[in-house]
Short mmCIF file of C-alpha atoms in Angstrom, two decimals:
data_model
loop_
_atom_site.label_atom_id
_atom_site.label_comp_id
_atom_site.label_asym_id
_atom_site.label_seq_id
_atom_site.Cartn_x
_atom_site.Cartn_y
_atom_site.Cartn_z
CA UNK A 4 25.35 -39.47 15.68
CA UNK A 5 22.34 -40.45 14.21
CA UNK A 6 19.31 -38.03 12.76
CA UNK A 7 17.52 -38.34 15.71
CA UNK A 8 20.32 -37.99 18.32
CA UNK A 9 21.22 -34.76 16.23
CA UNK A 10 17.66 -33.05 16.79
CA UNK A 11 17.66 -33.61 20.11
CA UNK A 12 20.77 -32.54 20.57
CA UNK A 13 19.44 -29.21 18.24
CA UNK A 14 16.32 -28.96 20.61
CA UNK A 15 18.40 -28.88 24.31
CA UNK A 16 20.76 -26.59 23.00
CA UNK A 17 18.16 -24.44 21.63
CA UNK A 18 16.11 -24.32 24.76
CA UNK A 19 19.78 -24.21 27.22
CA UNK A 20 19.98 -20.60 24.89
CA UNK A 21 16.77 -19.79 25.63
CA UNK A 22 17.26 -20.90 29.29
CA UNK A 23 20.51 -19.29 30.00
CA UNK A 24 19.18 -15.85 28.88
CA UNK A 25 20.99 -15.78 25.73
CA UNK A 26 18.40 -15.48 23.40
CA UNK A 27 15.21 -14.30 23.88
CA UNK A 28 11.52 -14.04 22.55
CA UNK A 29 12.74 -11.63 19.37
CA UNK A 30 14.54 -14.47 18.22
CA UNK A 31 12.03 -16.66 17.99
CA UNK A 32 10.32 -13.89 15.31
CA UNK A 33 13.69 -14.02 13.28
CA UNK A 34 12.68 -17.72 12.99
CA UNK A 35 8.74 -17.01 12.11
CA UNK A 36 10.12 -14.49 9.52
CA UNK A 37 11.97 -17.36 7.49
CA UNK A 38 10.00 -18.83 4.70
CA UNK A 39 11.20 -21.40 1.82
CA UNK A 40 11.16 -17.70 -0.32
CA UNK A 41 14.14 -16.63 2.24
CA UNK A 42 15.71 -19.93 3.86
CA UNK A 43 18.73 -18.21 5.17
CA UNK A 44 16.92 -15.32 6.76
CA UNK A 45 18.14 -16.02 10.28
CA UNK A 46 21.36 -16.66 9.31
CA UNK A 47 21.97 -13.61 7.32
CA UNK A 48 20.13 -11.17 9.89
CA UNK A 49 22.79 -12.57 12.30
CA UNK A 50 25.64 -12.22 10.13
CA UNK A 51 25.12 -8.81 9.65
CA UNK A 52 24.55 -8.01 13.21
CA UNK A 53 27.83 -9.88 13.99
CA UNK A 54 29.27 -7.67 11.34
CA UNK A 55 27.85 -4.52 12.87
CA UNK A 56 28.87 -5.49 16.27
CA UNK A 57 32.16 -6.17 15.62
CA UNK A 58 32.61 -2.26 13.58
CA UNK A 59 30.89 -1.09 16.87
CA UNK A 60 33.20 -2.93 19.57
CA UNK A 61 36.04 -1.37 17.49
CA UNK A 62 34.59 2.11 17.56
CA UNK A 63 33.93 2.08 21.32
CA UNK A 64 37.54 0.52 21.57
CA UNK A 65 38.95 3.44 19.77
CA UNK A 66 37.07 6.05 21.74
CA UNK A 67 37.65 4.96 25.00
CA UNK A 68 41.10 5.54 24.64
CA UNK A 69 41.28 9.00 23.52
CA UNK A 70 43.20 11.53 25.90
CA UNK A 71 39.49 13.45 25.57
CA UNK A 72 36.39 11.57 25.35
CA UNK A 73 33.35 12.12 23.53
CA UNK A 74 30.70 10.17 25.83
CA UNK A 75 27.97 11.50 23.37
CA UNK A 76 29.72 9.26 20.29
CA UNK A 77 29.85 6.24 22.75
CA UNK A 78 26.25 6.55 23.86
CA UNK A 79 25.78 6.52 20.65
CA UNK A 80 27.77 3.61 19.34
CA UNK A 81 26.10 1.41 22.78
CA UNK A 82 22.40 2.60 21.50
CA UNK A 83 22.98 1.00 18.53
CA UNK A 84 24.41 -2.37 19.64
CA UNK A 85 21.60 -1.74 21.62
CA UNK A 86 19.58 -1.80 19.29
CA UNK A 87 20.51 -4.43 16.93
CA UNK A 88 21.17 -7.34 19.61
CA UNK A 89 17.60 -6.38 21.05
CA UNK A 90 16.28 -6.93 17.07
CA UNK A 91 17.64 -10.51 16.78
CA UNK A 92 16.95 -11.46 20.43
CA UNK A 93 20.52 -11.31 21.74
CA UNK A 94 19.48 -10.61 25.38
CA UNK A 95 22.47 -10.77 27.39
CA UNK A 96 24.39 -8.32 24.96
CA UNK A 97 21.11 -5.94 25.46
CA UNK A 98 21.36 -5.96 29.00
CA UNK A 99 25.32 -4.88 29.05
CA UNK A 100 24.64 -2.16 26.82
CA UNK A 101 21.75 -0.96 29.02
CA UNK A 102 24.13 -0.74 31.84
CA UNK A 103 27.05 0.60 29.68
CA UNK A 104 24.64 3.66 28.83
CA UNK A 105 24.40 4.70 32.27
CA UNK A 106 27.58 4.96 32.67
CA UNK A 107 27.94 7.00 29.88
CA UNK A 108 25.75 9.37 31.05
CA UNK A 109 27.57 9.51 34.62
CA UNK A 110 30.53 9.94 32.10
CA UNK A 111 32.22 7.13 34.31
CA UNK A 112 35.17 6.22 32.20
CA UNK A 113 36.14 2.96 34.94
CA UNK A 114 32.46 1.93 34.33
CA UNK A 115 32.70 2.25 30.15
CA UNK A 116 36.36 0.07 30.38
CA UNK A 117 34.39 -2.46 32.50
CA UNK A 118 31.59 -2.10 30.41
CA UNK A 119 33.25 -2.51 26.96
CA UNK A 120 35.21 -5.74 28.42
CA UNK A 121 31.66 -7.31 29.49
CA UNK A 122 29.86 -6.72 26.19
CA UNK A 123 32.78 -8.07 24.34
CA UNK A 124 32.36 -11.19 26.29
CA UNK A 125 28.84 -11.19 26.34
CA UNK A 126 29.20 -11.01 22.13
CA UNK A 127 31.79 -13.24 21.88
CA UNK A 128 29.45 -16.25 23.66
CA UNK A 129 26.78 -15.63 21.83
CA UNK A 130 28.43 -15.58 18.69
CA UNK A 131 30.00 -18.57 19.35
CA UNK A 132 26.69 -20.21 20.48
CA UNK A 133 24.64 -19.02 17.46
CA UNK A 134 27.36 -20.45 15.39
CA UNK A 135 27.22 -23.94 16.98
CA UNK A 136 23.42 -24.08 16.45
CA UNK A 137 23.73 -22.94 13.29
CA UNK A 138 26.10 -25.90 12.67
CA UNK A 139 23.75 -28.15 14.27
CA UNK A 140 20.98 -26.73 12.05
CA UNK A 141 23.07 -28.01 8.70
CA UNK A 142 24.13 -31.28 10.52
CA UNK A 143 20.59 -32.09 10.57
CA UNK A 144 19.73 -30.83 7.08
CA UNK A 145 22.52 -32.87 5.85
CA UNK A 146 21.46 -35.74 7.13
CA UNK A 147 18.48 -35.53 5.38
CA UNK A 148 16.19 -34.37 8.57
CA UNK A 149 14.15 -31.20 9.07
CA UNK A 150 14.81 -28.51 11.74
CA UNK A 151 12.55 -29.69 14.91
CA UNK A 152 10.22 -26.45 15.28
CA UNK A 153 10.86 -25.19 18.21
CA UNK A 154 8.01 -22.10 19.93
CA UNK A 155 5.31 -23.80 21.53
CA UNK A 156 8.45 -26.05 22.89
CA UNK A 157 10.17 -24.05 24.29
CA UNK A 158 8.02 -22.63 27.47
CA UNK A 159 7.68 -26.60 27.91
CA UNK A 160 11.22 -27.44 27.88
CA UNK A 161 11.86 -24.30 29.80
CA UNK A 162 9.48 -25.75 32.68
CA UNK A 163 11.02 -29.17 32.39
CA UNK A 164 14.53 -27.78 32.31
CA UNK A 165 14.05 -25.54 35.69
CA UNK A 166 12.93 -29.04 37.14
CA UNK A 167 16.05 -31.48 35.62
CA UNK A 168 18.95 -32.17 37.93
CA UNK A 169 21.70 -29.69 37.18
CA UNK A 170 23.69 -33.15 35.63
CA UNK A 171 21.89 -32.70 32.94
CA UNK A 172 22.26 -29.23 32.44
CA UNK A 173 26.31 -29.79 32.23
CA UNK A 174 25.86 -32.15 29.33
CA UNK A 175 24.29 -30.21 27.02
CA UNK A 176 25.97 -27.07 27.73
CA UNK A 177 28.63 -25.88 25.10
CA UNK B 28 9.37 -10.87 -31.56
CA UNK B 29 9.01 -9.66 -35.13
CA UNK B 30 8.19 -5.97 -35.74
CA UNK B 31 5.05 -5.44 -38.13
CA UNK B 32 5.32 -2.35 -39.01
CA UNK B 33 2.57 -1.43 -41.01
CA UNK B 34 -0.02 -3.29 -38.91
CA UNK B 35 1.28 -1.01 -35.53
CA UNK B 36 -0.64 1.85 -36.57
CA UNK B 37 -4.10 -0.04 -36.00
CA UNK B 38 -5.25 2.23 -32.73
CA UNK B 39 -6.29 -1.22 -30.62
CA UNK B 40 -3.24 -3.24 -31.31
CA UNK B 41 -3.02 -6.11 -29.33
CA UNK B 42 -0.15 -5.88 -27.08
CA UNK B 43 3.03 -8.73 -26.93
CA UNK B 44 3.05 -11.09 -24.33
CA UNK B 45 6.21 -9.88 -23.23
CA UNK B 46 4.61 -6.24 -22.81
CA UNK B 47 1.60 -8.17 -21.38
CA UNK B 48 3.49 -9.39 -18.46
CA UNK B 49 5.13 -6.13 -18.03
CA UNK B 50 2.41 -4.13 -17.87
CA UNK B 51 0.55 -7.45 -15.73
CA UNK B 52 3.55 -6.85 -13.62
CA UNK B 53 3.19 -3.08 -12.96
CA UNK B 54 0.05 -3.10 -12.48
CA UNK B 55 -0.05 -5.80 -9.63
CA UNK B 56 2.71 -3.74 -8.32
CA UNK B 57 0.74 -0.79 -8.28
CA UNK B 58 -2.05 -2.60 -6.24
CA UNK B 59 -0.04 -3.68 -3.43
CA UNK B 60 0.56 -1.15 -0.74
CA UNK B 61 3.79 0.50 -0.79
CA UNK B 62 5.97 1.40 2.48
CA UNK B 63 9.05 3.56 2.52
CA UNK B 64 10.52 2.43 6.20
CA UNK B 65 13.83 4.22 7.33
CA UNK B 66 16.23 3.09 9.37
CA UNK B 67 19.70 3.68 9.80
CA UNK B 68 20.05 0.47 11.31
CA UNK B 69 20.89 -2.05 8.74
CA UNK B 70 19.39 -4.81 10.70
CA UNK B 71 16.55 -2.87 11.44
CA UNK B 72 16.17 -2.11 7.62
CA UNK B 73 16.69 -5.98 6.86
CA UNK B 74 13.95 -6.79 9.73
CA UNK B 75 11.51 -4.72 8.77
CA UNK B 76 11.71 -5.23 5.10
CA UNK B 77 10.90 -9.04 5.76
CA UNK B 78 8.29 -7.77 8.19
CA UNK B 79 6.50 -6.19 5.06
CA UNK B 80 7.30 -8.41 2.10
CA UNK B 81 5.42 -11.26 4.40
CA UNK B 82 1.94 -9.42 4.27
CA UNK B 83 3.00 -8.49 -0.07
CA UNK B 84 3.50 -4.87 0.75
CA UNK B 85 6.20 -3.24 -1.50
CA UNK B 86 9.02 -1.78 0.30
CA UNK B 87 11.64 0.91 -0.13
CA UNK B 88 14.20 0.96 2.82
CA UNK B 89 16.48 4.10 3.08
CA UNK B 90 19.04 4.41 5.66
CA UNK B 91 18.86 8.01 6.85
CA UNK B 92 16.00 10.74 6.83
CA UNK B 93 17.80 12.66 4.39
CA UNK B 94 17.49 9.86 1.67
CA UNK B 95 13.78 9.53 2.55
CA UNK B 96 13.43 13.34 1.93
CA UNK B 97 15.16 12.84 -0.88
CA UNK B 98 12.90 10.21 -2.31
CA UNK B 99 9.69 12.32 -1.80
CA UNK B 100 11.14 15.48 -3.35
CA UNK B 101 11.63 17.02 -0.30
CA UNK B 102 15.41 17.60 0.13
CA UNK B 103 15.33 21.34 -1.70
CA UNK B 104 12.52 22.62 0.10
CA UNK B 105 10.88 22.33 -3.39
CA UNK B 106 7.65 21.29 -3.30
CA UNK B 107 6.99 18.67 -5.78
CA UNK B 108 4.28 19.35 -9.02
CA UNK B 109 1.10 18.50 -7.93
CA UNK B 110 -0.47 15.53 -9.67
CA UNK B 111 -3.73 13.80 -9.25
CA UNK B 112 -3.58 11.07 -6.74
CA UNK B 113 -3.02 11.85 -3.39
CA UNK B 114 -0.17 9.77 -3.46
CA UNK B 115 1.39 9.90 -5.93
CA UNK B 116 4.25 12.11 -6.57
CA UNK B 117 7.32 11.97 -9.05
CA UNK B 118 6.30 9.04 -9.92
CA UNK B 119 6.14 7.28 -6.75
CA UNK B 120 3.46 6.21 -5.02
CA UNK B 121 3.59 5.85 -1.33
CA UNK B 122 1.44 4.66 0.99
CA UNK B 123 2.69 4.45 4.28
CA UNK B 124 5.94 5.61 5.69
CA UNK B 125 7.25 3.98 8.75
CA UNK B 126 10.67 5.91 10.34
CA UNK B 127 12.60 5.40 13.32
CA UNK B 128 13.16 7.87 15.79
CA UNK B 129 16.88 8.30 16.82
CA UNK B 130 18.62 8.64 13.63
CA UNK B 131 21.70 10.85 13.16
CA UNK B 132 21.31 14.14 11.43
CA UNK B 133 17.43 14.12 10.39
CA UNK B 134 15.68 12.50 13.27
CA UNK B 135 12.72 10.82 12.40
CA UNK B 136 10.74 13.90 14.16
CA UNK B 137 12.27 16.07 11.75
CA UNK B 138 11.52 13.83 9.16
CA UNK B 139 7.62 13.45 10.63
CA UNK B 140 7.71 17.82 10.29
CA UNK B 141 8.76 17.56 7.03
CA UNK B 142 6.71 15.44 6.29
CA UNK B 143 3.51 16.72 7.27
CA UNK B 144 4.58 20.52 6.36
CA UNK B 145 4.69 18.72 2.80
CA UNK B 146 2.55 17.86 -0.27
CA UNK B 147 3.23 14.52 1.27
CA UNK B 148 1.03 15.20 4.81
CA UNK B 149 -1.39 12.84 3.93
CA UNK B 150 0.32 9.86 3.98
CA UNK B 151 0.59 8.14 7.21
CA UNK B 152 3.55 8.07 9.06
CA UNK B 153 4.57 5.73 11.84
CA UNK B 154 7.63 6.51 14.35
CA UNK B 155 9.01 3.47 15.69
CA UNK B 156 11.76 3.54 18.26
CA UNK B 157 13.74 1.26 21.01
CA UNK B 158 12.67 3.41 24.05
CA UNK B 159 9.75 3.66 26.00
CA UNK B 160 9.56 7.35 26.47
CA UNK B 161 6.28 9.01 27.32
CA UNK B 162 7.03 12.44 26.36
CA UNK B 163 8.79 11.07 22.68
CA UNK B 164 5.61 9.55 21.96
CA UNK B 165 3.42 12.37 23.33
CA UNK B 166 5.65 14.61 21.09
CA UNK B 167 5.35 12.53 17.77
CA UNK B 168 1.79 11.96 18.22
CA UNK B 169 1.29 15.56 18.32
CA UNK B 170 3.64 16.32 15.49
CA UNK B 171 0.80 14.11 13.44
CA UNK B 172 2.26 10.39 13.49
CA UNK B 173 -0.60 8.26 13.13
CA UNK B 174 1.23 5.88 15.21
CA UNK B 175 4.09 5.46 17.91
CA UNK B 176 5.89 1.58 17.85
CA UNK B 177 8.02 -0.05 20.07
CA UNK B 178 11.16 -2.05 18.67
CA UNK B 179 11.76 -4.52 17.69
CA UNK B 180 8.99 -4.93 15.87
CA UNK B 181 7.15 -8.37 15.60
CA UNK B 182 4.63 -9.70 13.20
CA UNK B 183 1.44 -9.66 15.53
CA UNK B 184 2.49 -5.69 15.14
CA UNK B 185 1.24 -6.22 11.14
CA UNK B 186 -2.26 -5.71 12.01
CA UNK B 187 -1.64 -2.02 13.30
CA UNK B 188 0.20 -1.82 9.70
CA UNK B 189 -2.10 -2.90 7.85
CA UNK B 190 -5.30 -1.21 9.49
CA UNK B 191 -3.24 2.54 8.80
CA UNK B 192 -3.12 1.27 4.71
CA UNK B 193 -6.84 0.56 4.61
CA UNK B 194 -7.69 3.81 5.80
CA UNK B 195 -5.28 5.68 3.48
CA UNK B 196 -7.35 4.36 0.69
CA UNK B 197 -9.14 7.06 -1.03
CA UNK B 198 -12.57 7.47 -0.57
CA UNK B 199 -15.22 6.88 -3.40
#
């Protein structure tokens, strides 16, 4: 693929994230925070929250199968993953845990199970997705290009993207 | 660098350039505004940090309200020896602190009391947190944060930053 079929490619999957509610506005910051001082900013911000999320998915794991459960430690593993997917803009993960928290507080341990599955899922796509782009990202580089910037874009794209034929939205979805 | 002994008793002896640049160093260092944000969030911490260093404000991140109370002195209930500036204290000078909220063990409200019930009351003190919650920020405003944030934070939030530093400045 050549350097221009590569940043397009870059751009549509960027704005399909954007579009499908996987990432959001905060991490579109991550990106305005990168500078030539710190050119891996993004990607090490998201490494660690993968790293984080990952300890916490194995914490709520663990406590959800005690013969006793401590709904107070769970709220308070969720707030964090909470937390940290709603600091890089992982929206979809953020909306799980909001829900997961309420059933915490109803101390409904069918709703946590269901909960913990869905959050898992919802982590596991976007890991996988932020990894892809991230591969796209040193495609590019590689082939000598720059990294299309992508903001101003993206409420464009958005609007042209709710108007496209759904066709199209099957192709560039990963 | 050779040592010249006898001629390092003259009283205005010029310094080395190596010393220069040190002392070049510290003192632009000492200029910039300095920001000890906690978080026990290591993203957070990461986040925030970058936040800062892009407007050249020096920053100290420390996971947990006990290691910022630690940092100012504070951890033994011992007040630290006064000293001339305002803020400056053991050494450190800090100009703005910026904590989150819901931290395990000292919350960032107990950190705010200490805080303010401290040599250290002067310095402004934002609470940031994820939630929206009217009475939180009611109660932190009253417990004398200059300032209640919402998370995540984002860099059109740097203004609000920077206008708390310029009015910690001392007065001439």
């Amino acid at each position: 693929m050549d350097l221009v079929q590569l940043q397009r490619q870059f751009v549509d999957y960027k704005t399909s994230l954007y579009h499908e509610g996987f990432l959001d506005e905060q991490f579109t910051q991550l990106q305005e925070l990168q500078d030539e001082n710190n050119p891996d900013f993004v990607v090490e911000v998201v490494s660690l929250f993968f790293e984080d999320s990952e300890r916490l998915l194995n914490e709520l794991a663990r406590a959800l199968e005690q013969q006793s459960i401590d709904y107070k430690r769970i709220d308070a593993h969720v707030h964090q993953l909470k937390g940290s997917s709603s600091s890089i803009g992982a929206q979809r993960v953020q909306k799980v845990c909001i829900a997961f928290r309420n059933y915490c507080e109803e101390q409904n341990v069918e709703g946590c199970l269901k909960c913990l599955q869905q959050v898992r899922h919802e982590y596991s796509l976007v890991k996988t997705k932020l990894e892809s782009l991230f591969q796209l990202e040193q495609q590019i580089l590689t082939a000598g290009g720059s990294i299309p910037i992508f903001s101003r874009v993206t409420k464009l794209l958005k609007g042209i993207y709710l108007l496209s034929s759904l066709s199209l939205y099957h192709i560039f979805s990963v | 660098m050779e040592l010249m002994k006898s001629e390092n008793i003259v009283q205005d002896r010029q310094p080395q350039p190596q010393e220069e640049e040190e002392i070049m160093q510290q003192e632009e260092e000492e200029q910039r505004f300095h920001v000890l944000a906690v978080d026990d969030s290591v993203i957070d911490r990461k986040l925030l940090e970058k936040l800062l260093k892009a407007s050249s404000y020096q920053v100290t991140c420390v996971e947990s309200g006990e290691k910022a109370l630690e940092y100012l002195g504070l951890l033994h209930h011992s007040s630290p020896a006064s000293s001339s500036s305002q803020h400056h204290h053991q050494g450190h000078k800090v100009n703005l602190i910026m904590t989150d909220f819901s931290m395990p063990g000292t919350s960032g409200y107990d950190l705010l009391k200490r805080i303010k019930g401290s040599s250290w009351k002067d310095v402004p003190v934002v609470v940031m947190s994820s939630e929206n919650v009217p009475s939180r920020i009611s109660m932190c405003l009253e417990g004398g944060a200059e300032e209640f944030m919402l998370k995540p934070l984002q860099l059109s939030d740097l203004h609000k930053i920077q206008a708390h530093l310029l009015k910690s400045l001392p007065h001439s």
